[in-house]
Amino acid sequence: MAESTGSGEVLPTQETYHPNIESYRQVYTESVETPEKFWEKHAQVLDWHRKWDKVLDESNPPFYRWFVGGKLNVSFNALDRHVQGNRRNKAAYIWVAENGDEKIVTYDGLYQRVNSFAKSLMDLGIKKGDRIIIYLPMILEAPVAMLAAARIGAVFSFVFAGFGAGALAERINDSKAKLVITADGAFRGGKIVKLKDIVDEALVQSSTVETVVVVERTKHDVQMQEGRDIWWHDIVGSRITYVEPEWMDATDPLYILYTSGTTGKPKGAVHGNGGYSVWIANTLKWAFNPGENDRWWCAADIGWVTGHSYIVFAPLFLGLTSIMFEGAITYPAPDRMWEIIERYRVNLLYTSPTAIRTLMRYGEKYPEKHDLSSLRVLGTVGEPINPAAWKWYYEHIGKSNSPIIDTYWQTETGGFMIAPPLALGLPPLKPGSGTFPMPGVVPVILDEKGKEIPAGEKGYIAYKRPWPGMFMTLNNDPERFKSTYFTKYPGMYYCGDYAIKDKDGYYWLLGRADEVLNVSGHRLGTIEVEDALISSPEVAESAVFGRPDPVKGEVIVAFVVVKEEHEGNGEVVNSIRKRIRTELGPIYVPEEIHIVKSLPKTRSGKIMRRVVKAVALNQLPGDISTLENSASVDEVKSAIEAFRKETS
Ligand code: PRX
């Protein structure tokens, strides 16, 4: 039996898996042969206030525009239509706190909270097009703030609450935000992270912010600055308020999410209201085939794109019930995740290879303590999943009954690009492969010069056609948008990853082809760490790279040359660590910091990071004909040997 959603959209209550991939192939072929017709149909997953005039405008590449002339509101699609339909009393979120507290919020409850906070934002002078920063932990106010912004047409930029003051200030300044929404603090692993203090520190470096709204979470003492800072609970009323949704153009920006690149500052990927929403709602359905009564748990943080698309927007568009979890997966014990699955009878679990590898190290005894029989589909995201972790997940968590949906995508792509299409016809899975492209996605594997390379060989993955979820531009930097993504292979989107297409047509994603790091599934820039290092008073020069790690995928390794006056100072490493932690956040702190007298350089003085990395990882350094100071190579070698001896 199926239930109506109030929008004409119907989700299955029973599994509708197809045993073979022929039906997928048909859908895929339709999506590439008649894309306009295809998207015309699939855009109906949303309710539109005004229908579009044109499905895709390609007149100004690479600034592709989808559903031009169409108007909609994201919060209306996430809430109003369910409240008006049959989902008023359905749980939107089951929120589980680090200490085990829980709150269940229904679609109607969320709708009321969002309306109320939307009104508060308006009272604070926020209008359509204004920029706001959300710097919150995993609490319900996070989706409420995002949806309230979307309701009134304000463009939000969510900053992961693990980032430090420098990273936050940079994002506030680049987005020219007028308002920041934060909390007094966040609970993490039994400790309090003082978010409000970090905001105060960031605001010393910013001049655009007029108001700071503070959610009371940890209840420790915080300084409230008169005239600027205001408590969330003081501005949201208890009365039911209704705010008419702002009907946005499909091509109006919805949010900006900053992500790391190889050069310069983080890039603000801008996602729009229409194409992005169509994309994430459809891809969630195609890849995971969620049912009306399923419980969906995307165990990412809302601060990353995975959380934006698949904790907040797509599950709410589809009217699903989501688990939202505040804590760490190993706290207070390594069975935290399995306990939550059992307690809340989670049906669809979506997590990262790092999480799986972390939990795998504790052995099967932890999952075996729990009844995991509710699980039907298991997903992963963020980094390549090694076959051993895939098999462990499949056998010990899914009991060899649940398909593994390995979703490959990026901040810029908005939603899944390559993933097993469970709802369309699941192909036989191969551990470590994301299988096939989502409908509308046309990948190609190229060599350096742009020539398509044969099956089974490693190359760069690019996309030949635009898809609805693609980011629209980079905030303040349309030129960088073009040069970073659309210049290497003219007319195609180049995403910076290596991949192989095997002889059966399966895609295998092999990780970054550039100097971007992937630590625990989080994309971090070597350049950001190097910038923070050389802005430390003790550091003269630095080279940063990623070392493969069996659990985290990669960990950060830094080689630094300290300034003469700090040579021999035993506190340097600690002081550098502390600085990176406060500037950028804990995930950026290098696992290893090695002090050397000099770093390999070219004759023109450029640090040869590639050589440092090769030497430190015991690999061949490649072409070193431009190397000027060969003694530095020995320096790197002896530093790493001394370290290995110490730690073995
Ligand atoms: O290298 C790819 C890797 O993560 C990068 C994107 O990072 P970010 O924009 O932070 O988004 C992460 C969540 C979508 C990609 O360029 N990546 C992501 N998912 C996979 C992956 N690599 C292999 N397999 C995946 N499933």
XYZ file of C-alpha atoms and ligand atoms in Angstrom:
674
model
C 0.000 0.000 0.000
C 1.153 3.500 -0.681
C 0.344 6.722 1.085
C -0.326 10.025 -0.564
C 2.160 12.749 0.274
C -0.182 15.579 -0.392
C 1.842 16.437 -3.452
C 0.808 13.714 -5.807
C 4.094 11.989 -5.076
C 3.793 8.423 -3.829
C 6.511 6.418 -2.167
C 6.423 2.658 -2.033
C 5.804 0.974 1.292
C 7.280 -2.251 0.038
C 10.528 -2.968 -1.642
C 10.400 -2.611 -5.365
C 13.853 -3.826 -6.336
C 14.305 -4.934 -9.870
C 16.385 -8.022 -10.243
C 18.372 -6.791 -13.242
C 19.707 -3.632 -14.727
C 17.661 -3.476 -17.909
C 15.132 -1.080 -16.406
C 17.975 1.127 -15.217
C 19.446 1.143 -18.708
C 16.136 2.256 -20.178
C 15.787 5.122 -17.739
C 19.411 6.104 -18.255
C 19.101 6.066 -22.037
C 16.001 8.224 -21.875
C 17.829 10.664 -19.601
C 20.656 11.204 -22.065
C 18.731 10.962 -25.317
C 15.814 13.199 -24.400
C 17.044 15.105 -21.346
C 14.489 17.910 -21.479
C 11.597 15.515 -21.611
C 13.177 13.413 -18.894
C 13.697 16.298 -16.475
C 10.335 17.798 -17.276
C 8.892 14.602 -15.824
C 11.248 14.187 -12.889
C 10.973 17.816 -11.777
C 7.471 16.842 -10.654
C 9.049 15.386 -7.539
C 8.616 18.957 -6.259
C 5.658 21.312 -6.102
C 6.216 24.381 -8.257
C 4.567 27.731 -7.703
C 5.127 28.589 -11.355
C 6.177 26.181 -14.043
C 9.465 26.838 -15.854
C 9.637 28.198 -19.388
C 12.751 26.251 -20.297
C 14.182 23.083 -18.758
C 17.818 23.871 -19.579
C 19.369 27.072 -20.818
C 22.795 26.363 -22.313
C 23.259 29.752 -23.954
C 26.071 30.866 -21.632
C 28.264 27.868 -20.813
C 29.490 26.877 -18.295
C 26.787 28.860 -16.500
C 24.059 26.312 -17.216
C 20.643 27.268 -15.918
C 17.901 24.751 -15.122
C 14.150 25.240 -14.974
C 14.429 28.834 -16.082
C 11.344 30.876 -15.259
C 10.161 28.306 -12.705
C 9.356 29.452 -9.183
C 9.282 27.427 -6.003
C 10.157 27.490 -2.359
C 12.371 24.873 -0.774
C 10.809 25.075 2.687
C 7.338 24.765 1.167
C 8.452 21.556 -0.518
C 10.087 20.265 2.636
C 7.224 21.130 4.965
C 3.996 22.817 3.878
C 2.975 20.224 1.347
C 3.429 17.406 3.852
C 1.566 19.277 6.556
C -1.281 19.946 4.133
C -1.210 16.305 3.096
C -0.941 13.087 5.054
C 2.318 13.637 6.853
C 1.357 16.270 9.403
C 1.922 13.926 12.328
C 4.728 11.925 10.837
C 8.158 12.270 12.465
C 10.483 14.379 10.358
C 13.421 13.920 12.715
C 14.195 11.636 15.580
C 17.008 13.582 17.151
C 19.419 11.687 19.385
C 21.749 13.670 21.604
C 25.221 12.698 22.647
C 24.000 12.012 26.187
C 21.161 9.819 24.891
C 18.395 12.429 25.158
C 15.976 12.301 22.270
C 13.455 14.609 20.673
C 10.976 13.685 18.021
C 9.773 16.466 15.822
C 6.871 15.928 13.467
C 6.449 17.604 10.097
C 3.949 19.949 11.717
C 6.315 20.680 14.583
C 9.152 21.441 12.223
C 6.865 23.576 10.089
C 5.905 25.641 13.118
C 9.491 26.074 14.252
C 10.603 27.100 10.782
C 7.811 29.622 10.381
C 8.523 31.077 13.761
C 12.242 31.437 13.124
C 11.612 32.794 9.623
C 9.545 35.529 11.276
C 12.384 36.220 13.727
C 14.843 36.583 10.862
C 12.511 39.022 9.146
C 12.129 40.994 12.372
C 15.913 41.198 12.516
C 15.871 42.840 9.101
C 16.906 39.837 6.996
C 15.477 39.960 3.492
C 15.591 37.950 0.301
C 19.162 37.780 -1.024
C 20.832 38.651 2.308
C 23.615 36.312 3.371
C 23.656 34.586 6.726
C 26.128 32.202 8.338
C 24.987 29.137 10.270
C 27.618 27.780 12.647
C 25.763 25.167 14.649
C 26.326 21.669 15.969
C 23.990 18.762 15.181
C 20.915 20.150 16.889
C 17.436 20.650 15.498
C 17.961 24.388 15.238
C 20.367 23.631 12.361
C 17.732 22.373 9.885
C 15.275 24.921 11.286
C 17.687 27.776 10.506
C 18.439 26.443 7.012
C 14.767 26.037 6.152
C 13.814 29.396 7.661
C 16.466 31.110 5.544
C 15.202 29.261 2.473
C 11.628 30.263 3.327
C 12.399 33.977 3.168
C 14.954 33.711 0.359
C 18.019 34.505 2.461
C 21.155 32.735 1.235
C 22.813 30.769 3.993
C 26.306 29.448 4.300
C 26.685 26.688 6.833
C 30.102 26.449 8.441
C 30.946 23.070 9.978
C 31.080 23.558 13.750
C 34.474 21.824 13.846
C 36.120 24.714 11.989
C 38.213 27.270 13.854
C 37.967 31.061 14.032
C 40.183 31.764 11.013
C 38.204 29.459 8.745
C 34.930 30.926 10.031
C 36.077 34.533 9.534
C 37.159 33.780 5.982
C 33.703 32.415 5.148
C 31.904 35.307 6.861
C 33.992 37.788 4.913
C 33.703 36.093 1.546
C 29.941 35.727 1.870
C 29.511 39.238 3.376
C 27.111 37.798 5.934
C 24.896 40.154 7.944
C 23.960 37.648 10.597
C 25.488 34.624 12.297
C 23.497 31.847 13.961
C 25.475 29.874 16.498
C 25.167 28.121 19.866
C 26.834 28.747 23.193
C 28.645 25.466 22.694
C 28.604 21.977 21.272
C 28.983 18.649 23.048
C 31.695 16.518 21.555
C 33.000 13.320 23.109
C 31.798 14.392 26.547
C 33.461 17.817 26.304
C 32.163 21.264 25.462
C 33.415 23.114 22.385
C 32.860 26.821 23.008
C 31.354 27.881 19.715
C 30.278 31.344 20.814
C 33.853 32.177 21.843
C 35.032 31.101 18.396
C 32.420 33.340 16.772
C 33.561 36.269 18.931
C 37.123 35.692 17.825
C 36.121 35.418 14.158
C 34.095 38.613 14.323
C 37.166 40.599 15.321
C 38.307 39.952 11.746
C 34.960 40.733 10.083
C 32.952 43.884 9.642
C 29.713 42.862 7.926
C 27.923 41.039 10.762
C 25.282 43.059 12.619
C 23.569 40.332 14.620
C 24.536 37.063 16.289
C 21.717 34.708 17.270
C 22.788 32.234 19.961
C 21.073 28.921 20.686
C 21.378 27.761 24.272
C 22.767 24.240 24.157
C 25.591 23.625 26.613
C 24.442 26.311 29.075
C 27.923 27.393 30.079
C 28.594 31.093 30.634
C 29.062 33.132 27.486
C 29.631 36.821 26.858
C 26.711 38.428 25.058
C 27.641 41.665 23.321
C 24.981 44.295 23.853
C 23.289 45.384 20.648
C 24.765 42.526 18.624
C 24.124 39.208 20.356
C 20.700 37.837 21.049
C 19.384 34.491 22.345
C 17.416 32.278 19.976
C 14.816 31.565 22.684
C 14.262 35.273 23.235
C 13.271 35.892 19.637
C 11.227 32.838 18.694
C 7.750 33.131 20.040
C 5.576 30.348 21.364
C 2.624 31.422 19.204
C 2.002 29.804 15.869
C 3.170 32.136 13.149
C 2.802 31.786 9.416
C 5.262 33.301 7.009
C 4.307 33.280 3.355
C 7.112 31.506 1.485
C 9.136 33.748 -0.808
C 8.627 32.309 -4.286
C 12.143 31.975 -5.576
C 13.362 31.663 -9.118
C 14.723 28.177 -9.713
C 18.034 29.871 -10.494
C 18.175 32.039 -7.360
C 20.897 30.912 -4.946
C 19.851 28.700 -2.037
C 23.173 28.362 -0.247
C 26.923 28.760 -0.489
C 29.102 25.953 0.773
C 32.847 26.457 0.971
C 35.141 23.673 -0.116
C 38.883 23.299 -0.500
C 40.865 23.517 -3.685
C 44.484 23.293 -4.736
C 45.189 27.010 -4.706
C 44.090 30.032 -2.744
C 41.191 30.388 -0.385
C 38.338 27.876 -0.079
C 35.832 28.171 -2.880
C 32.226 29.105 -2.208
C 30.142 26.695 -4.290
C 26.743 28.272 -4.957
C 23.740 25.962 -5.254
C 20.409 27.145 -6.583
C 16.833 26.477 -5.518
C 15.390 24.550 -8.451
C 17.835 22.239 -10.223
C 19.607 21.324 -7.005
C 16.360 20.345 -5.291
C 15.162 18.282 -8.237
C 18.515 16.542 -8.335
C 18.834 15.568 -4.684
C 15.239 14.371 -4.323
C 15.549 12.152 -7.391
C 19.014 10.813 -6.645
C 18.003 9.834 -3.108
C 15.064 7.902 -4.512
C 17.040 6.279 -7.320
C 19.985 5.190 -5.214
C 18.322 4.190 -1.927
C 14.707 3.528 -2.851
C 13.377 4.762 0.490
C 9.913 3.599 1.479
C 7.165 5.560 3.160
C 7.647 3.927 6.537
C 11.409 3.672 6.450
C 13.763 5.317 8.857
C 16.685 6.951 7.155
C 19.924 7.706 8.952
C 22.521 9.788 7.176
C 25.266 9.821 9.792
C 27.191 12.789 8.378
C 27.407 16.262 9.887
C 25.018 18.866 8.518
C 27.998 21.174 8.003
C 29.185 19.182 4.982
C 27.347 18.818 1.688
C 26.230 15.289 2.577
C 24.284 16.701 5.491
C 22.844 19.593 3.474
C 21.546 17.359 0.712
C 20.760 14.124 2.500
C 20.000 15.002 6.135
C 18.083 18.165 5.464
C 16.673 18.801 2.027
C 16.171 15.552 0.104
C 14.711 13.450 2.955
C 12.299 16.267 3.805
C 11.281 16.712 0.174
C 10.433 13.015 0.119
C 8.641 13.173 3.468
C 10.925 10.656 5.161
C 11.666 10.137 8.828
C 15.336 10.778 9.562
C 17.531 10.030 12.509
C 19.673 13.021 13.400
C 22.563 12.243 15.725
C 24.574 14.746 17.695
C 27.433 12.640 19.021
C 30.507 10.689 18.001
C 30.112 7.110 16.780
C 32.526 5.687 19.332
C 31.274 7.626 22.343
C 30.634 6.475 25.006
C 31.379 3.033 23.501
C 32.178 1.563 20.082
C 28.661 0.174 19.704
C 27.005 3.592 19.695
C 26.004 3.350 16.063
C 24.683 -0.207 16.356
C 22.760 0.698 19.481
C 21.024 3.571 17.682
C 20.154 1.324 14.743
C 18.594 -1.202 17.080
C 16.782 1.317 19.268
C 15.282 3.264 16.388
C 14.953 0.365 13.933
C 16.896 2.162 11.247
C 16.187 0.807 7.766
C 18.574 2.777 5.610
C 22.020 3.669 6.903
C 24.342 6.076 5.106
C 27.830 6.611 6.514
C 31.490 6.885 5.497
C 34.237 4.324 4.841
C 36.249 5.929 7.653
C 33.431 5.275 10.104
C 33.204 1.678 8.935
C 36.953 1.144 9.216
C 36.990 2.744 12.662
C 34.217 0.474 13.941
C 35.619 -2.565 12.178
C 38.792 -2.264 14.267
C 36.753 -2.968 17.398
C 35.598 -6.262 15.936
C 32.292 -8.011 15.364
C 31.471 -8.361 19.021
C 30.009 -4.858 19.092
C 27.528 -5.183 16.226
C 26.704 -8.689 17.422
C 25.388 -7.276 20.699
C 22.565 -5.610 18.752
C 19.620 -6.570 16.625
C 20.380 -4.962 13.281
C 17.685 -6.813 11.388
C 15.808 -3.610 10.527
C 18.585 -2.614 8.108
C 17.711 -2.994 4.460
C 20.115 -0.730 2.600
C 23.627 0.415 3.533
C 25.322 3.422 1.967
C 28.750 5.015 1.972
C 30.169 8.336 0.855
C 33.205 10.554 0.949
C 36.129 8.428 -0.159
C 36.868 5.191 -1.934
C 35.786 2.185 0.111
C 38.354 -0.585 0.196
C 36.983 -4.072 -0.493
C 37.812 -5.304 3.039
C 35.694 -2.578 4.643
C 32.959 -3.114 2.046
C 32.806 -6.824 2.864
C 32.799 -6.256 6.605
C 29.951 -3.760 6.263
C 28.068 -6.111 3.960
C 28.522 -9.244 6.047
C 28.568 -8.069 9.646
C 26.216 -5.104 9.478
C 23.948 -5.993 6.570
C 24.118 -9.770 7.266
C 24.657 -10.246 3.524
C 21.097 -9.041 2.841
C 21.517 -5.335 2.268
C 23.039 -3.859 -0.859
C 25.921 -1.414 -0.374
C 25.173 1.862 -2.085
C 28.591 3.450 -2.628
C 27.774 6.998 -3.654
C 30.386 9.054 -5.428
C 29.875 12.801 -5.624
C 31.191 16.177 -4.482
C 30.168 19.456 -2.890
C 29.987 20.913 -6.387
C 27.782 18.182 -7.836
C 25.038 18.729 -5.237
C 24.070 15.059 -5.112
C 25.108 11.549 -6.140
C 26.802 11.221 -9.529
C 27.779 7.568 -9.587
C 25.897 5.164 -7.340
C 24.128 1.821 -7.559
C 20.608 2.655 -8.813
C 18.661 0.487 -6.389
C 15.230 1.830 -7.303
C 15.821 1.579 -11.031
C 17.328 -1.888 -11.262
C 20.316 -2.915 -9.238
C 23.334 -4.305 -11.076
C 25.421 -7.020 -9.406
C 27.654 -5.115 -6.988
C 31.432 -5.143 -7.071
C 33.033 -4.178 -3.748
C 34.744 -0.821 -4.194
C 32.871 0.312 -7.297
C 30.057 2.865 -7.331
C 28.757 0.968 -10.379
C 26.967 3.237 -12.848
C 26.108 6.895 -13.373
C 22.847 8.333 -12.118
C 20.399 9.247 -14.896
C 21.528 12.395 -16.678
C 25.188 11.973 -15.735
C 27.569 11.372 -18.634
C 31.040 10.575 -17.306
C 34.106 10.071 -19.421
C 37.624 8.927 -18.519
C 40.310 11.004 -20.191
C 44.054 11.229 -20.435
C 46.005 14.413 -19.766
C 45.324 15.669 -23.297
C 41.606 14.984 -23.259
C 41.655 11.744 -25.211
C 39.227 9.095 -24.044
C 41.136 6.156 -22.656
C 40.371 2.467 -22.915
C 38.455 0.400 -20.393
C 40.506 -0.735 -17.441
C 42.968 2.165 -17.534
C 43.232 4.910 -14.988
C 42.457 8.449 -16.091
C 40.759 11.671 -15.087
C 37.013 11.602 -14.717
C 35.052 14.407 -16.351
C 31.410 14.967 -17.274
C 30.218 15.714 -20.771
C 26.790 17.089 -19.970
C 25.385 19.444 -17.338
C 23.040 17.927 -14.750
C 20.398 19.740 -12.666
C 22.260 19.561 -9.349
C 25.461 21.177 -10.521
C 26.621 24.264 -8.660
C 25.900 27.488 -10.492
C 29.101 29.410 -9.835
C 31.676 30.251 -7.160
C 30.692 33.078 -4.865
C 32.352 36.323 -6.002
C 34.467 34.434 -8.495
C 32.878 33.348 -11.780
C 36.314 33.376 -13.431
C 37.662 30.840 -10.964
C 34.540 28.734 -11.567
C 35.443 28.599 -15.251
C 39.173 28.125 -14.850
C 39.067 25.490 -12.111
C 36.423 23.231 -13.560
C 35.855 23.913 -17.240
C 39.254 24.707 -18.729
C 41.208 21.461 -18.513
C 38.700 19.798 -20.820
C 36.773 22.524 -22.681
C 33.031 22.006 -22.623
C 33.243 19.453 -19.811
C 33.199 19.574 -16.041
C 36.517 18.380 -14.618
C 36.242 17.315 -11.021
C 39.804 16.511 -9.925
C 39.454 12.756 -9.407
C 41.041 9.695 -10.905
C 38.824 6.838 -12.010
C 38.728 3.655 -14.039
C 35.865 2.363 -16.115
C 36.176 -1.410 -16.271
C 35.263 -3.645 -19.186
C 31.747 -4.149 -17.778
C 31.169 -0.406 -17.649
C 31.536 -0.109 -13.855
C 33.213 3.010 -12.499
C 35.903 2.774 -9.843
C 36.722 6.029 -8.129
C 40.326 6.226 -7.082
C 40.613 9.516 -5.192
C 42.005 12.943 -5.907
C 44.272 13.629 -8.832
C 45.431 16.909 -7.290
C 46.911 18.009 -3.983
C 43.624 18.115 -2.182
C 43.526 15.921 0.921
C 40.755 13.570 1.912
C 40.879 12.991 5.654
C 38.078 10.786 6.977
C 36.027 11.665 3.917
C 36.520 15.408 4.411
C 38.054 17.446 1.687
C 40.861 19.654 3.015
C 43.375 21.755 1.132
C 47.132 21.282 1.627
C 47.367 24.965 0.830
C 45.176 25.941 3.787
C 47.343 23.977 6.202
C 50.512 25.446 4.681
C 49.089 28.961 4.940
C 48.224 28.433 8.596
C 51.683 26.975 9.235
C 53.607 29.840 7.724
C 51.470 32.359 9.519
C 52.659 30.774 12.797
C 55.321 33.010 14.333
C 57.798 30.124 14.590
C 57.571 28.801 11.041
C 59.624 29.918 8.061
C 58.623 27.333 5.448
C 56.428 24.299 5.158
C 55.367 21.425 2.936
C 52.181 19.501 3.639
C 50.867 16.322 2.052
C 48.636 13.345 2.762
C 49.935 9.973 3.891
C 47.688 6.975 3.218
C 46.124 5.739 6.435
C 44.280 2.458 6.953
C 41.450 4.070 8.925
C 41.143 7.707 7.883
C 42.011 7.258 4.220
C 44.653 9.942 4.568
C 46.314 11.797 7.413
C 48.111 15.116 7.206
C 51.911 15.196 7.392
C 53.802 18.488 7.646
C 57.476 19.253 7.238
C 58.467 22.650 8.591
C 61.555 24.789 8.724
C 61.472 26.909 11.871
C 62.834 30.441 12.080
C 66.344 30.677 13.422
C 65.353 32.159 16.770
C 63.068 29.177 17.413
C 65.529 26.441 16.512
C 65.913 24.016 19.383
C 62.711 25.279 21.030
C 61.072 22.076 22.295
C 57.632 23.691 22.412
C 57.441 24.583 18.723
C 55.496 21.532 17.603
C 52.876 21.930 20.329
C 52.505 25.583 19.638
C 52.042 24.939 15.889
C 49.451 22.267 16.624
C 47.518 24.632 18.862
C 47.587 27.351 16.291
C 46.194 25.151 13.541
C 43.514 23.868 15.866
C 42.249 27.356 16.662
C 42.757 28.803 13.182
C 41.372 25.989 11.042
C 39.894 23.430 13.444
C 40.923 20.062 14.881
C 40.569 18.045 11.654
C 43.328 20.112 10.089
C 45.914 19.345 12.788
C 48.711 17.293 11.177
C 49.224 13.799 12.494
C 52.956 14.273 12.066
C 54.982 17.483 12.182
C 58.635 17.090 11.267
C 61.164 19.827 11.738
C 63.923 20.039 9.143
C 66.669 22.568 8.384
C 65.674 22.951 4.743
C 63.112 21.723 2.232
C 63.762 20.559 -1.328
C 63.353 23.502 -3.708
C 63.586 24.259 -7.379
C 66.165 26.720 -8.603
C 63.485 29.353 -8.715
C 62.817 28.779 -5.018
C 59.576 26.825 -5.203
C 59.192 24.145 -2.538
C 58.972 20.697 -4.139
C 56.149 19.213 -2.092
C 56.003 16.233 -4.413
C 59.626 15.331 -3.617
C 59.096 15.695 0.137
C 56.096 13.416 -0.091
C 57.864 10.777 -2.191
C 60.904 10.681 0.072
C 58.808 10.543 3.233
C 56.649 7.759 1.840
C 59.635 5.827 0.563
C 58.603 6.211 -3.054
C 60.570 7.260 -6.103
C 60.700 11.055 -6.230
C 60.294 11.282 -10.028
C 62.004 14.022 -11.982
C 64.374 15.941 -9.711
C 66.386 17.700 -12.378
C 65.203 21.079 -11.143
C 66.115 20.315 -7.533
C 68.576 22.842 -6.217
C 69.537 21.682 -2.725
C 69.925 17.924 -2.701
C 71.067 17.925 0.941
C 67.476 18.757 1.899
C 66.357 15.379 0.576
C 68.657 13.692 3.103
C 67.217 15.957 5.780
C 63.700 14.778 4.999
C 64.890 11.179 4.894
C 66.615 11.291 8.253
C 63.706 13.129 9.907
C 61.320 10.430 8.789
C 63.654 7.591 9.738
C 64.131 9.041 13.214
C 60.357 9.346 13.540
C 59.748 5.763 12.443
C 62.325 4.484 14.900
C 60.699 6.451 17.702
C 57.183 5.275 16.925
C 57.877 1.638 16.030
O 37.700 12.523 -4.198
C 36.306 12.361 -4.185
C 35.864 11.938 -2.797
O 35.496 13.119 -2.119
C 35.634 14.249 -2.977
C 34.526 15.233 -2.727
O 34.640 15.764 -1.450
P 33.533 16.746 -0.901
O 33.254 17.810 -1.903
O 33.980 17.176 0.450
O 32.235 15.875 -0.797
C 32.240 14.720 -0.005
C 30.838 14.150 0.066
C 30.131 14.030 -1.200
C 35.598 13.686 -4.368
O 36.215 14.558 -5.292
N 34.718 11.009 -2.804
C 33.461 11.270 -2.405
N 32.700 10.161 -2.450
C 33.475 9.160 -2.923
C 34.768 9.696 -3.157
N 35.762 8.945 -3.658
C 35.494 7.641 -3.931
N 34.302 7.064 -3.711
C 33.260 7.775 -3.208
N 32.100 7.185 -2.986
